[in-house]
């Protein structure tokens, strides 16, 4: 069993930055692949970023946020982060972190592949 809790959301003007955190509670955090997803009103949950358990296999982000968002993890703190820069109004959504240990390359972008989810944190980009 694992629990995830996101934090760091808020209201930011276009062009601003936010750093989201996701705290993991449970065992063997470094064996979990962790992902960030977002969901805007009336839309499906969409992939934002993912990082492997050790982090050594790297991370990658969705094309829509490439060059602006970066995902990282601190296994000693059992926490993953999403640094978001140059935010745009279309980035407005509830942001969720997910974790799983059964993911393979072809499933990393699928919400259904993740076993655990946090309650989400709202990010609003508006002037």
N, CA, C and O atoms as a Tinker XYZ file with bonds, in Angstrom:
   508  protein
     1  N      0.834000   -1.188000    0.000000    73     2
     2  CA     0.000000    0.000000    0.000000    64     1     3
     3  C      0.870000    1.240000    0.000000    63     2     4     5
     4  O      1.955000    1.252000    0.582000    81     3
     5  N      0.392000    2.273000   -0.651000    73     3     6
     6  CA     1.113000    3.540000   -0.691000    64     5     7
     7  C      0.091000    4.671000   -0.693000    63     6     8     9
     8  O     -1.046000    4.504000   -1.135000    81     7
     9  N      0.515000    5.807000   -0.197000    73     7    10
    10  CA    -0.308000    7.013000   -0.250000    64     9    11
    11  C      0.502000    8.140000   -0.850000    63    10    12    13
    12  O      1.703000    8.259000   -0.604000    81    11
    13  N     -0.159000    8.960000   -1.635000    73    11    14
    14  CA     0.488000   10.085000   -2.297000    64    13    15
    15  C     -0.280000   11.362000   -1.959000    63    14    16    17
    16  O     -1.510000   11.369000   -1.915000    81    15
    17  N      0.461000   12.432000   -1.724000    73    15    18
    18  CA    -0.165000   13.723000   -1.446000    64    17    19
    19  C      0.584000   14.811000   -2.211000    63    18    20    21
    20  O      1.786000   15.000000   -2.026000    81    19
    21  N     -0.145000   15.523000   -3.073000    73    19    22
    22  CA     0.445000   16.613000   -3.838000    64    21    23
    23  C      0.324000   17.930000   -3.075000    63    22    24    25
    24  O     -0.566000   18.102000   -2.242000    81    23
    25  N      1.234000   18.853000   -3.376000    73    23    26
    26  CA     1.169000   20.196000   -2.815000    64    25    27
    27  C      1.880000   21.156000   -3.761000    63    26    28    29
    28  O      2.596000   20.739000   -4.672000    81    27
    29  N      1.665000   22.458000   -3.526000    73    27    30
    30  CA     2.384000   23.458000   -4.295000    64    29    31
    31  C      1.566000   24.164000   -5.357000    63    30    32    33
    32  O      2.061000   25.091000   -5.998000    81    31
    33  N      0.318000   23.744000   -5.560000    73    31    34
    34  CA    -0.507000   24.419000   -6.553000    64    33    35
    35  C     -0.910000   25.810000   -6.113000    63    34    36    37
    36  O     -0.666000   26.212000   -4.976000    81    35
    37  N     -1.539000   26.550000   -7.039000    73    35    38
    38  CA    -1.992000   27.884000   -6.708000    64    37    39
    39  C     -2.327000   28.675000   -7.952000    63    38    40    41
    40  O     -2.425000   28.133000   -9.053000    81    39
    41  N     -2.500000   29.976000   -7.753000    73    39    42
    42  CA    -2.810000   30.905000   -8.845000    64    41    43
    43  C     -1.526000   31.632000   -9.242000    63    42    44    45
    44  O     -0.822000   32.174000   -8.390000    81    43
    45  N     -1.230000   31.639000  -10.530000    73    43    46
    46  CA    -0.008000   32.270000  -11.022000    64    45    47
    47  C     -0.317000   32.967000  -12.342000    63    46    48    49
    48  O     -1.116000   32.452000  -13.124000    81    47
    49  N      0.288000   34.123000  -12.616000    73    47    50
    50  CA     0.046000   34.797000  -13.889000    64    49    51
    51  C      0.755000   34.095000  -15.034000    63    50    52    53
    52  O      1.711000   33.355000  -14.803000    81    51
    53  N      0.306000   34.311000  -16.265000    73    51    54
    54  CA     1.007000   33.735000  -17.421000    64    53    55
    55  C      2.484000   34.129000  -17.421000    63    54    56    57
    56  O      2.842000   35.274000  -17.144000    81    55
    57  N      3.321000   33.158000  -17.737000    73    55    58
    58  CA     4.755000   33.381000  -17.701000    64    57    59
    59  C      5.393000   33.070000  -16.358000    63    58    60    61
    60  O      6.618000   33.059000  -16.241000    81    59
    61  N      4.585000   32.821000  -15.357000    73    59    62
    62  CA     5.108000   32.543000  -14.024000    64    61    63
    63  C      5.554000   31.101000  -13.845000    63    62    64    65
    64  O      5.521000   30.302000  -14.781000    81    63
    65  N      5.974000   30.783000  -12.616000    73    63    66
    66  CA     6.493000   29.452000  -12.293000    64    65    67
    67  C      5.848000   28.910000  -11.029000    63    66    68    69
    68  O      5.431000   29.663000  -10.149000    81    67
    69  N      5.778000   27.602000  -10.960000    73    67    70
    70  CA     5.346000   26.900000   -9.757000    64    69    71
    71  C      6.151000   25.612000   -9.657000    63    70    72    73
    72  O      6.590000   25.060000  -10.666000    81    71
    73  N      6.337000   25.140000   -8.425000    73    71    74
    74  CA     6.966000   23.842000   -8.213000    64    73    75
    75  C      6.024000   22.981000   -7.393000    63    74    76    77
    76  O      5.726000   23.292000   -6.240000    81    75
    77  N      5.561000   21.905000   -7.992000    73    75    78
    78  CA     4.684000   20.969000   -7.311000    64    77    79
    79  C      5.511000   19.883000   -6.640000    63    78    80    81
    80  O      6.573000   19.503000   -7.133000    81    79
    81  N      5.016000   19.389000   -5.510000    73    79    82
    82  CA     5.634000   18.278000   -4.803000    64    81    83
    83  C      4.619000   17.169000   -4.627000    63    82    84    85
    84  O      3.416000   17.419000   -4.544000    81    83
    85  N      5.112000   15.942000   -4.571000    73    83    86
    86  CA     4.268000   14.782000   -4.301000    64    85    87
    87  C      5.005000   13.908000   -3.292000    63    86    88    89
    88  O      6.041000   13.317000   -3.597000    81    87
    89  N      4.453000   13.842000   -2.093000    73    87    90
    90  CA     5.053000   13.056000   -1.013000    64    89    91
    91  C      4.475000   11.647000   -1.009000    63    90    92    93
    92  O      3.258000   11.461000   -1.024000    81    91
    93  N      5.370000   10.652000   -0.988000    73    91    94
    94  CA     4.986000    9.241000   -0.996000    64    93    95
    95  C      5.107000    8.692000    0.414000    63    94    96    97
    96  O      6.101000    8.936000    1.097000    81    95
    97  N      4.093000    7.948000    0.852000    73    95    98
    98  CA     4.144000    7.241000    2.129000    64    97    99
    99  C      3.950000    5.756000    1.847000    63    98   100   101
   100  O      2.982000    5.355000    1.202000    81    99
   101  N      4.886000    4.947000    2.342000    73    99   102
   102  CA     4.831000    3.515000    2.106000    64   101   103
   103  C      6.234000    2.974000    2.059000    63   102   104   105
   104  O      7.163000    3.589000    2.582000    81   103
   105  N      6.396000    1.821000    1.432000    73   103   106
   106  CA     7.700000    1.169000    1.387000    64   105   107
   107  C      8.277000    1.159000   -0.020000    63   106   108   109
   108  O      7.550000    1.204000   -1.012000    81   107
   109  N      9.568000    1.100000   -0.080000    73   107   110
   110  CA    10.294000    0.886000   -1.341000    64   109   111
   111  C      9.976000    1.928000   -2.392000    63   110   112   113
   112  O      9.703000    1.592000   -3.545000    81   111
   113  N     10.012000    3.191000   -2.001000    73   111   114
   114  CA     9.694000    4.275000   -2.946000    64   113   115
   115  C     10.557000    4.183000   -4.199000    63   114   116   117
   116  O     10.085000    4.465000   -5.300000    81   115
   117  N     11.825000    3.788000   -4.038000    73   115   118
   118  CA    12.724000    3.796000   -5.186000    64   117   119
   119  C     12.409000    2.709000   -6.208000    63   118   120   121
   120  O     13.046000    2.655000   -7.260000    81   119
   121  N     11.444000    1.846000   -5.922000    73   119   122
   122  CA    11.023000    0.842000   -6.897000    64   121   123
   123  C      9.815000    1.299000   -7.707000    63   122   124   125
   124  O      9.368000    0.597000   -8.614000    81   123
   125  N      9.283000    2.486000   -7.377000    73   123   126
   126  CA     8.087000    2.994000   -8.058000    64   125   127
   127  C      8.455000    3.940000   -9.198000    63   126   128   129
   128  O      9.266000    4.850000   -9.026000    81   127
   129  N      7.863000    3.719000  -10.338000    73   127   130
   130  CA     7.837000    4.723000  -11.385000    64   129   131
   131  C      6.760000    5.734000  -11.007000    63   130   132   133
   132  O      5.650000    5.360000  -10.628000    81   131
   133  N      7.093000    7.001000  -11.113000    73   131   134
   134  CA     6.176000    8.063000  -10.711000    64   133   135
   135  C      5.842000    8.945000  -11.908000    63   134   136   137
   136  O      6.698000    9.239000  -12.742000    81   135
   137  N      4.600000    9.352000  -11.973000    73   135   138
   138  CA     4.165000   10.195000  -13.080000    64   137   139
   139  C      3.349000   11.380000  -12.612000    63   138   140   141
   140  O      2.720000   11.336000  -11.555000    81   139
   141  N      3.363000   12.435000  -13.401000    73   139   142
   142  CA     2.474000   13.585000  -13.195000    64   141   143
   143  C      1.475000   13.609000  -14.350000    63   142   144   145
   144  O      1.835000   13.449000  -15.516000    81   143
   145  N      0.218000   13.813000  -13.990000    73   143   146
   146  CA    -0.856000   13.940000  -14.955000    64   145   147
   147  C     -1.662000   15.187000  -14.596000    63   146   148   149
   148  O     -1.533000   15.720000  -13.493000    81   147
   149  N     -2.485000   15.644000  -15.519000    73   147   150
   150  CA    -3.359000   16.771000  -15.228000    64   149   151
   151  C     -4.716000   16.566000  -15.886000    63   150   152   153
   152  O     -4.853000   15.853000  -16.880000    81   151
   153  N     -5.705000   17.211000  -15.301000    73   151   154
   154  CA    -7.058000   17.087000  -15.817000    64   153   155
   155  C     -7.764000   18.427000  -15.719000    63   154   156   157
   156  O     -7.958000   18.966000  -14.629000    81   155
   157  N     -8.144000   18.956000  -16.872000    73   155   158
   158  CA    -8.901000   20.193000  -16.933000    64   157   159
   159  C    -10.399000   19.857000  -16.952000    63   158   160   161
   160  O    -10.774000   18.745000  -17.323000    81   159
   161  N    -11.247000   20.799000  -16.559000    73   159   162
   162  CA   -12.696000   20.537000  -16.547000    64   161   163
   163  C    -13.203000   20.051000  -17.903000    63   162   164   165
   164  O    -12.922000   20.663000  -18.934000    81   163
   165  N    -13.943000   18.959000  -17.894000    73   163   166
   166  CA   -14.523000   18.427000  -19.112000    64   165   167
   167  C    -13.567000   17.654000  -19.999000    63   166   168   169
   168  O    -13.934000   17.228000  -21.094000    81   167
   169  N    -12.333000   17.471000  -19.525000    73   167   170
   170  CA   -11.342000   16.759000  -20.334000    64   169   171
   171  C    -10.843000   15.523000  -19.602000    63   170   172   173
   172  O    -11.006000   15.389000  -18.389000    81   171
   173  N    -10.228000   14.617000  -20.369000    73   171   174
   174  CA    -9.666000   13.423000  -19.777000    64   173   175
   175  C     -8.332000   13.747000  -19.089000    63   174   176   177
   176  O     -7.683000   14.752000  -19.379000    81   175
   177  N     -7.961000   12.869000  -18.187000    73   175   178
   178  CA    -6.661000   13.027000  -17.533000    64   177   179
   179  C     -5.564000   12.783000  -18.559000    63   178   180   181
   180  O     -5.583000   11.793000  -19.289000    81   179
   181  N     -4.596000   13.715000  -18.601000    73   179   182
   182  CA    -3.551000   13.600000  -19.606000    64   181   183
   183  C     -2.166000   13.546000  -18.983000    63   182   184   185
   184  O     -1.906000   14.132000  -17.932000    81   183
   185  N     -1.296000   12.828000  -19.659000    73   183   186
   186  CA     0.094000   12.647000  -19.216000    64   185   187
   187  C      0.851000   13.961000  -19.288000    63   186   188   189
   188  O      0.701000   14.734000  -20.234000    81   187
   189  N      1.672000   14.200000  -18.265000    73   187   190
   190  CA     2.545000   15.375000  -18.243000    64   189   191
   191  C      4.015000   14.963000  -18.199000    63   190   192   193
   192  O      4.813000   15.422000  -19.017000    81   191
   193  N      4.381000   14.091000  -17.239000    73   191   194
   194  CA     5.789000   13.737000  -17.069000    64   193   195
   195  C      5.894000   12.417000  -16.312000    63   194   196   197
   196  O      4.967000   12.015000  -15.611000    81   195
   197  N      7.029000   11.755000  -16.463000    73   195   198
   198  CA     7.269000   10.497000  -15.760000    64   197   199
   199  C      8.745000   10.376000  -15.433000    63   198   200   201
   200  O      9.599000   10.907000  -16.144000    81   199
   201  N      9.040000    9.661000  -14.332000    73   199   202
   202  CA    10.419000    9.388000  -13.961000    64   201   203
   203  C     10.494000    7.978000  -13.414000    63   202   204   205
   204  O      9.605000    7.547000  -12.679000    81   203
   205  N     11.550000    7.252000  -13.766000    73   203   206
   206  CA    11.683000    5.876000  -13.320000    64   205   207
   207  C     12.094000    5.812000  -11.849000    63   206   208   209
   208  O     12.413000    6.830000  -11.235000    81   207
   209  N     12.079000    4.587000  -11.292000    73   207   210
   210  CA    12.303000    4.407000   -9.866000    64   209   211
   211  C     13.612000    4.969000   -9.373000    63   210   212   213
   212  O     13.649000    5.731000   -8.407000    81   211
   213  N     14.689000    4.590000  -10.041000    73   211   214
   214  CA    15.996000    5.074000   -9.602000    64   213   215
   215  C     16.289000    6.461000  -10.123000    63   214   216   217
   216  O     17.157000    7.159000   -9.598000    81   215
   217  N     15.576000    6.858000  -11.141000    73   215   218
   218  CA    15.868000    8.140000  -11.781000    64   217   219
   219  C     16.993000    8.042000  -12.802000    63   218   220   221
   220  O     17.183000    8.940000  -13.623000    81   219
   221  N     17.739000    6.938000  -12.741000    73   219   222
   222  CA    18.895000    6.816000  -13.639000    64   221   223
   223  C     18.477000    6.592000  -15.081000    63   222   224   225
   224  O     19.192000    6.952000  -16.016000    81   223
   225  N     17.302000    5.989000  -15.242000    73   223   226
   226  CA    16.810000    5.807000  -16.605000    64   225   227
   227  C     16.206000    7.085000  -17.145000    63   226   228   229
   228  O     15.750000    7.147000  -18.286000    81   227
   229  N     16.212000    8.096000  -16.305000    73   227   230
   230  CA    15.806000    9.408000  -16.763000    64   229   231
   231  C     14.329000    9.657000  -16.655000    63   230   232   233
   232  O     13.577000    8.845000  -16.117000    81   231
   233  N     13.930000   10.782000  -17.170000    73   231   234
   234  CA    12.531000   11.170000  -17.175000    64   233   235
   235  C     12.220000   11.805000  -18.518000    63   234   236   237
   236  O     13.126000   12.222000  -19.239000    81   235
   237  N     10.958000   11.877000  -18.850000    73   235   238
   238  CA    10.586000   12.612000  -20.042000    64   237   239
   239  C      9.223000   13.249000  -19.813000    63   238   240   241
   240  O      8.464000   12.850000  -18.929000    81   239
   241  N      8.941000   14.240000  -20.628000    73   239   242
   242  CA     7.717000   15.017000  -20.468000    64   241   243
   243  C      6.922000   14.997000  -21.765000    63   242   244   245
   244  O      7.441000   14.640000  -22.822000    81   243
   245  N      5.665000   15.383000  -21.668000    73   243   246
   246  CA     4.806000   15.484000  -22.845000    64   245   247
   247  C      5.290000   16.603000  -23.765000    63   246   248   249
   248  O      5.900000   17.570000  -23.310000    81   247
   249  N      5.019000   16.467000  -25.037000    73   247   250
   250  CA     5.444000   17.485000  -25.999000    64   249   251
   251  C      4.872000   18.856000  -25.658000    63   250   252   253
   252  O      5.512000   19.876000  -25.912000    81   251
   253  N      3.678000   18.887000  -25.089000    73   251   254
   254  CA     3.012000   20.159000  -24.797000    64   253   255
   255  C      3.717000   20.966000  -23.711000    63   254   256   257
   256  O      3.488000   22.170000  -23.589000    81   255
   257  N      4.569000   20.317000  -22.922000    73   255   258
   258  CA     5.270000   21.023000  -21.838000    64   257   259
   259  C      6.786000   20.950000  -21.980000    63   258   260   261
   260  O      7.518000   21.434000  -21.117000    81   259
   261  N      7.251000   20.353000  -23.054000    73   259   262
   262  CA     8.696000   20.203000  -23.253000    64   261   263
   263  C      9.376000   21.569000  -23.292000    63   262   264   265
   264  O      8.904000   22.508000  -23.933000    81   263
   265  N     10.503000   21.645000  -22.582000    73   263   266
   266  CA    11.236000   22.905000  -22.511000    64   265   267
   267  C     10.742000   23.840000  -21.421000    63   266   268   269
   268  O     11.384000   24.849000  -21.131000    81   267
   269  N      9.597000   23.512000  -20.808000    73   267   270
   270  CA     9.031000   24.355000  -19.746000    64   269   271
   271  C      8.916000   23.614000  -18.415000    63   270   272   273
   272  O      9.107000   24.216000  -17.358000    81   271
   273  N      8.610000   22.327000  -18.450000    73   271   274
   274  CA     8.416000   21.535000  -17.233000    64   273   275
   275  C      9.565000   20.536000  -17.079000    63   274   276   277
   276  O     10.085000   20.006000  -18.061000    81   275
   277  N      9.944000   20.297000  -15.831000    73   275   278
   278  CA    10.975000   19.308000  -15.515000    64   277   279
   279  C     10.534000   18.501000  -14.307000    63   278   280   281
   280  O     10.087000   19.058000  -13.304000    81   279
   281  N     10.663000   17.177000  -14.411000    73   279   282
   282  CA    10.330000   16.310000  -13.285000    64   281   283
   283  C     11.600000   15.774000  -12.650000    63   282   284   285
   284  O     12.558000   15.441000  -13.349000    81   283
   285  N     11.610000   15.690000  -11.328000    73   283   286
   286  CA    12.747000   15.132000  -10.606000    64   285   287
   287  C     12.247000   14.353000   -9.403000    63   286   288   289
   288  O     11.070000   14.428000   -9.050000    81   287
   289  N     13.145000   13.607000   -8.775000    73   287   290
   290  CA    12.781000   12.867000   -7.570000    64   289   291
   291  C     13.914000   12.899000   -6.571000    63   290   292   293
   292  O     15.086000   13.011000   -6.932000    81   291
   293  N     13.538000   12.798000   -5.293000    73   291   294
   294  CA    14.498000   12.707000   -4.198000    64   293   295
   295  C     14.111000   11.454000   -3.423000    63   294   296   297
   296  O     13.190000   11.485000   -2.608000    81   295
   297  N     14.809000   10.357000   -3.674000    73   295   298
   298  CA    14.432000    9.095000   -3.042000    64   297   299
   299  C     14.651000    9.120000   -1.521000    63   298   300   301
   300  O     13.962000    8.409000   -0.789000    81   299
   301  N     15.580000    9.911000   -1.053000    73   299   302
   302  CA    15.804000   10.016000    0.390000    64   301   303
   303  C     14.607000   10.680000    1.086000    63   302   304   305
   304  O     14.318000   10.396000    2.249000    81   303
   305  N     13.927000   11.558000    0.367000    73   303   306
   306  CA    12.756000   12.249000    0.909000    64   305   307
   307  C     11.446000   11.628000    0.446000    63   306   308   309
   308  O     10.375000   12.102000    0.826000    81   307
   309  N     11.508000   10.579000   -0.363000    73   307   310
   310  CA    10.310000    9.922000   -0.906000    64   309   311
   311  C      9.377000   10.938000   -1.562000    63   310   312   313
   312  O      8.166000   10.935000   -1.337000    81   311
   313  N      9.965000   11.792000   -2.364000    73   311   314
   314  CA     9.208000   12.896000   -2.961000    64   313   315
   315  C      9.595000   13.062000   -4.432000    63   314   316   317
   316  O     10.759000   12.916000   -4.806000    81   315
   317  N      8.600000   13.369000   -5.245000    73   315   318
   318  CA     8.866000   13.777000   -6.622000    64   317   319
   319  C      8.405000   15.214000   -6.787000    63   318   320   321
   320  O      7.551000   15.704000   -6.049000    81   319
   321  N      8.989000   15.873000   -7.769000    73   319   322
   322  CA     8.715000   17.286000   -8.000000    64   321   323
   323  C      8.378000   17.519000   -9.469000    63   322   324   325
   324  O      8.774000   16.752000  -10.348000    81   323
   325  N      7.644000   18.588000   -9.708000    73   323   326
   326  CA     7.392000   19.048000  -11.065000    64   325   327
   327  C      7.643000   20.552000  -11.083000    63   326   328   329
   328  O      6.843000   21.335000  -10.571000    81   327
   329  N      8.759000   20.939000  -11.675000    73   327   330
   330  CA     9.073000   22.358000  -11.834000    64   329   331
   331  C      8.407000   22.845000  -13.109000    63   330   332   333
   332  O      8.664000   22.320000  -14.192000    81   331
   333  N      7.556000   23.844000  -12.979000    73   331   334
   334  CA     6.794000   24.363000  -14.116000    64   333   335
   335  C      7.167000   25.821000  -14.344000    63   334   336   337
   336  O      6.938000   26.668000  -13.480000    81   335
   337  N      7.735000   26.109000  -15.496000    73   335   338
   338  CA     8.128000   27.466000  -15.859000    64   337   339
   339  C      7.351000   27.930000  -17.080000    63   338   340   341
   340  O      6.753000   27.121000  -17.789000    81   339
   341  N      7.361000   29.221000  -17.320000    73   339   342
   342  CA     6.680000   29.805000  -18.494000    64   341   343
   343  C      5.259000   29.287000  -18.619000    63   342   344   345
   344  O      4.834000   28.855000  -19.690000    81   343
   345  N      4.541000   29.336000  -17.527000    73   343   346
   346  CA     3.194000   28.776000  -17.501000    64   345   347
   347  C      2.250000   29.531000  -18.414000    63   346   348   349
   348  O      2.347000   30.747000  -18.577000    81   347
   349  N      1.331000   28.778000  -19.007000    73   347   350
   350  CA     0.352000   29.325000  -19.937000    64   349   351
   351  C     -1.060000   29.058000  -19.396000    63   350   352   353
   352  O     -1.251000   28.138000  -18.601000    81   351
   353  N     -2.042000   29.850000  -19.819000    73   351   354
   354  CA    -3.423000   29.599000  -19.360000    64   353   355
   355  C     -3.891000   28.174000  -19.639000    63   354   356   357
   356  O     -4.674000   27.619000  -18.870000    81   355
   357  N     -3.423000   27.586000  -20.720000    73   355   358
   358  CA    -3.833000   26.214000  -21.047000    64   357   359
   359  C     -3.211000   25.168000  -20.127000    63   358   360   361
   360  O     -3.562000   23.992000  -20.217000    81   359
   361  N     -2.308000   25.565000  -19.256000    73   359   362
   362  CA    -1.764000   24.652000  -18.245000    64   361   363
   363  C     -2.698000   24.539000  -17.031000    63   362   364   365
   364  O     -2.463000   23.723000  -16.140000    81   363
   365  N     -3.746000   25.350000  -17.000000    73   363   366
   366  CA    -4.688000   25.312000  -15.889000    64   365   367
   367  C     -5.376000   23.957000  -15.801000    63   366   368   369
   368  O     -5.977000   23.493000  -16.770000    81   367
   369  N     -5.285000   23.326000  -14.634000    73   367   370
   370  CA    -5.846000   21.984000  -14.439000    64   369   371
   371  C     -5.606000   21.564000  -12.990000    63   370   372   373
   372  O     -4.889000   22.231000  -12.244000    81   371
   373  N     -6.214000   20.460000  -12.617000    73   371   374
   374  CA    -5.833000   19.777000  -11.392000    64   373   375
   375  C     -4.699000   18.832000  -11.754000    63   374   376   377
   376  O     -4.802000   18.041000  -12.691000    81   375
   377  N     -3.620000   18.928000  -10.998000    73   375   378
   378  CA    -2.443000   18.106000  -11.261000    64   377   379
   379  C     -2.390000   16.959000  -10.247000    63   378   380   381
   380  O     -2.516000   17.164000   -9.040000    81   379
   381  N     -2.200000   15.747000  -10.779000    73   379   382
   382  CA    -2.158000   14.539000   -9.964000    64   381   383
   383  C     -0.819000   13.836000  -10.127000    63   382   384   385
   384  O     -0.236000   13.835000  -11.211000    81   383
   385  N     -0.332000   13.233000   -9.035000    73   383   386
   386  CA     0.806000   12.330000   -9.196000    64   385   387
   387  C      0.322000   10.894000   -9.012000    63   386   388   389
   388  O     -0.567000   10.612000   -8.209000    81   387
   389  N      0.919000   10.022000   -9.760000    73   387   390
   390  CA     0.586000    8.611000   -9.709000    64   389   391
   391  C      1.847000    7.789000   -9.542000    63   390   392   393
   392  O      2.936000    8.228000   -9.914000    81   391
   393  N      1.702000    6.585000   -8.975000    73   391   394
   394  CA     2.833000    5.698000   -8.777000    64   393   395
   395  C      2.475000    4.269000   -9.130000    63   394   396   397
   396  O      1.336000    3.836000   -8.950000    81   395
   397  N      3.452000    3.545000   -9.632000    73   395   398
   398  CA     3.219000    2.155000   -9.962000    64   397   399
   399  C      4.526000    1.410000  -10.107000    63   398   400   401
   400  O      5.581000    2.012000  -10.305000    81   399
   401  N      4.447000    0.083000  -10.006000    73   399   402
   402  CA     5.647000   -0.743000  -10.127000    64   401   403
   403  C      5.553000   -1.736000  -11.274000    63   402   404   405
   404  O      6.473000   -2.522000  -11.500000    81   403
   405  N      4.424000   -1.697000  -12.007000    73   403   406
   406  CA     4.236000   -2.679000  -13.081000    64   405   407
   407  C      4.257000   -2.030000  -14.453000    63   406   408   409
   408  O      3.810000   -2.624000  -15.434000    81   407
   409  N      4.779000   -0.808000  -14.522000    73   407   410
   410  CA     4.743000   -0.101000  -15.791000    64   409   411
   411  C      5.862000   -0.562000  -16.713000    63   410   412   413
   412  O      6.955000   -0.909000  -16.266000    81   411
   413  N      5.569000   -0.559000  -18.001000    73   411   414
   414  CA     6.578000   -0.783000  -19.013000    64   413   415
   415  C      6.570000    0.421000  -19.937000    63   414   416   417
   416  O      5.689000    1.276000  -19.841000    81   415
   417  N      7.526000    0.491000  -20.812000    73   415   418
   418  CA     7.694000    1.669000  -21.653000    64   417   419
   419  C      6.404000    2.057000  -22.364000    63   418   420   421
   420  O      6.070000    3.238000  -22.454000    81   419
   421  N      5.684000    1.064000  -22.867000    73   419   422
   422  CA     4.493000    1.358000  -23.669000    64   421   423
   423  C      3.310000    1.845000  -22.837000    63   422   424   425
   424  O      2.321000    2.312000  -23.401000    81   423
   425  N      3.387000    1.749000  -21.512000    73   423   426
   426  CA     2.245000    2.130000  -20.666000    64   425   427
   427  C      2.503000    3.373000  -19.824000    63   426   428   429
   428  O      1.628000    3.791000  -19.065000    81   427
   429  N      3.675000    3.965000  -19.942000    73   427   430
   430  CA     4.046000    5.066000  -19.050000    64   429   431
   431  C      3.093000    6.252000  -19.154000    63   430   432   433
   432  O      2.933000    6.995000  -18.186000    81   431
   433  N      2.461000    6.443000  -20.304000    73   431   434
   434  CA     1.582000    7.599000  -20.499000    64   433   435
   435  C      0.125000    7.304000  -20.176000    63   434   436   437
   436  O     -0.723000    8.185000  -20.319000    81   435
   437  N     -0.183000    6.091000  -19.747000    73   435   438
   438  CA    -1.574000    5.690000  -19.515000    64   437   439
   439  C     -1.938000    5.796000  -18.039000    63   438   440   441
   440  O     -1.304000    5.138000  -17.213000    81   439
   441  N     -2.923000    6.590000  -17.684000    73   439   442
   442  CA    -3.334000    6.680000  -16.277000    64   441   443
   443  C     -3.713000    5.314000  -15.694000    63   442   444   445
   444  O     -3.468000    5.057000  -14.515000    81   443
   445  N     -4.299000    4.452000  -16.496000    73   443   446
   446  CA    -4.758000    3.156000  -15.996000    64   445   447
   447  C     -3.611000    2.258000  -15.554000    63   446   448   449
   448  O     -3.837000    1.276000  -14.847000    81   447
   449  N     -2.377000    2.578000  -15.960000    73   447   450
   450  CA    -1.224000    1.752000  -15.603000    64   449   451
   451  C     -0.699000    2.036000  -14.200000    63   450   452   453
   452  O      0.120000    1.278000  -13.681000    81   451
   453  N     -1.163000    3.117000  -13.585000    73   451   454
   454  CA    -0.667000    3.509000  -12.274000    64   453   455
   455  C     -1.579000    2.964000  -11.177000    63   454   456   457
   456  O     -2.802000    2.967000  -11.312000    81   455
   457  N     -0.970000    2.499000  -10.097000    73   455   458
   458  CA    -1.727000    1.856000   -9.026000    64   457   459
   459  C     -2.224000    2.823000   -7.960000    63   458   460   461
   460  O     -3.274000    2.598000   -7.359000    81   459
   461  N     -1.495000    3.873000   -7.728000    73   459   462
   462  CA    -1.820000    4.790000   -6.635000    64   461   463
   463  C     -1.863000    6.221000   -7.151000    63   462   464   465
   464  O     -1.101000    6.600000   -8.040000    81   463
   465  N     -2.781000    7.019000   -6.572000    73   463   466
   466  CA    -2.957000    8.405000   -6.966000    64   465   467
   467  C     -3.135000    9.292000   -5.739000    63   466   468   469
   468  O     -3.685000    8.873000   -4.720000    81   467
   469  N     -2.656000   10.529000   -5.863000    73   467   470
   470  CA    -2.943000   11.520000   -4.849000    64   469   471
   471  C     -4.271000   12.209000   -5.142000    63   470   472   473
   472  O     -4.869000   11.969000   -6.190000    81   471
   473  N     -4.743000   13.065000   -4.231000    73   471   474
   474  CA    -6.023000   13.764000   -4.405000    64   473   475
   475  C     -5.948000   14.912000   -5.399000    63   474   476   477
   476  O     -6.983000   15.412000   -5.840000    81   475
   477  N     -4.733000   15.342000   -5.763000    73   475   478
   478  CA    -4.580000   16.406000   -6.738000    64   477   479
   479  C     -4.378000   17.773000   -6.107000    63   478   480   481
   480  O     -4.741000   18.006000   -4.954000    81   479
   481  N     -3.789000   18.675000   -6.893000    73   479   482
   482  CA    -3.603000   20.060000   -6.477000    64   481   483
   483  C     -3.945000   20.960000   -7.664000    63   482   484   485
   484  O     -3.541000   20.690000   -8.795000    81   483
   485  N     -4.693000   22.028000   -7.397000    73   483   486
   486  CA    -5.180000   22.911000   -8.465000    64   485   487
   487  C     -4.082000   23.893000   -8.876000    63   486   488   489
   488  O     -3.441000   24.525000   -8.036000    81   487
   489  N     -3.887000   24.000000  -10.184000    73   487   490
   490  CA    -3.002000   25.013000  -10.757000    64   489   491
   491  C     -3.855000   25.876000  -11.687000    63   490   492   493
   492  O     -4.494000   25.373000  -12.611000    81   491
   493  N     -3.851000   27.179000  -11.425000    73   491   494
   494  CA    -4.610000   28.116000  -12.237000    64   493   495
   495  C     -3.666000   29.183000  -12.770000    63   494   496   497
   496  O     -3.000000   29.875000  -12.000000    81   495
   497  N     -3.613000   29.312000  -14.087000    73   495   498
   498  CA    -2.754000   30.303000  -14.729000    64   497   499
   499  C     -3.652000   31.373000  -15.331000    63   498   500   501
   500  O     -4.351000   31.143000  -16.318000    81   499
   501  N     -3.618000   32.532000  -14.720000    73   499   502
   502  CA    -4.522000   33.597000  -15.135000    64   501   503
   503  C     -3.995000   34.937000  -14.668000    63   502   504   505
   504  O     -3.366000   35.044000  -13.615000    81   503
   505  N     -4.262000   35.962000  -15.471000    73   503   506
   506  CA    -3.885000   37.317000  -15.061000    64   505   507
   507  C     -5.034000   37.978000  -14.295000    63   506   508
   508  O     -4.910000   39.125000  -13.865000    81   507
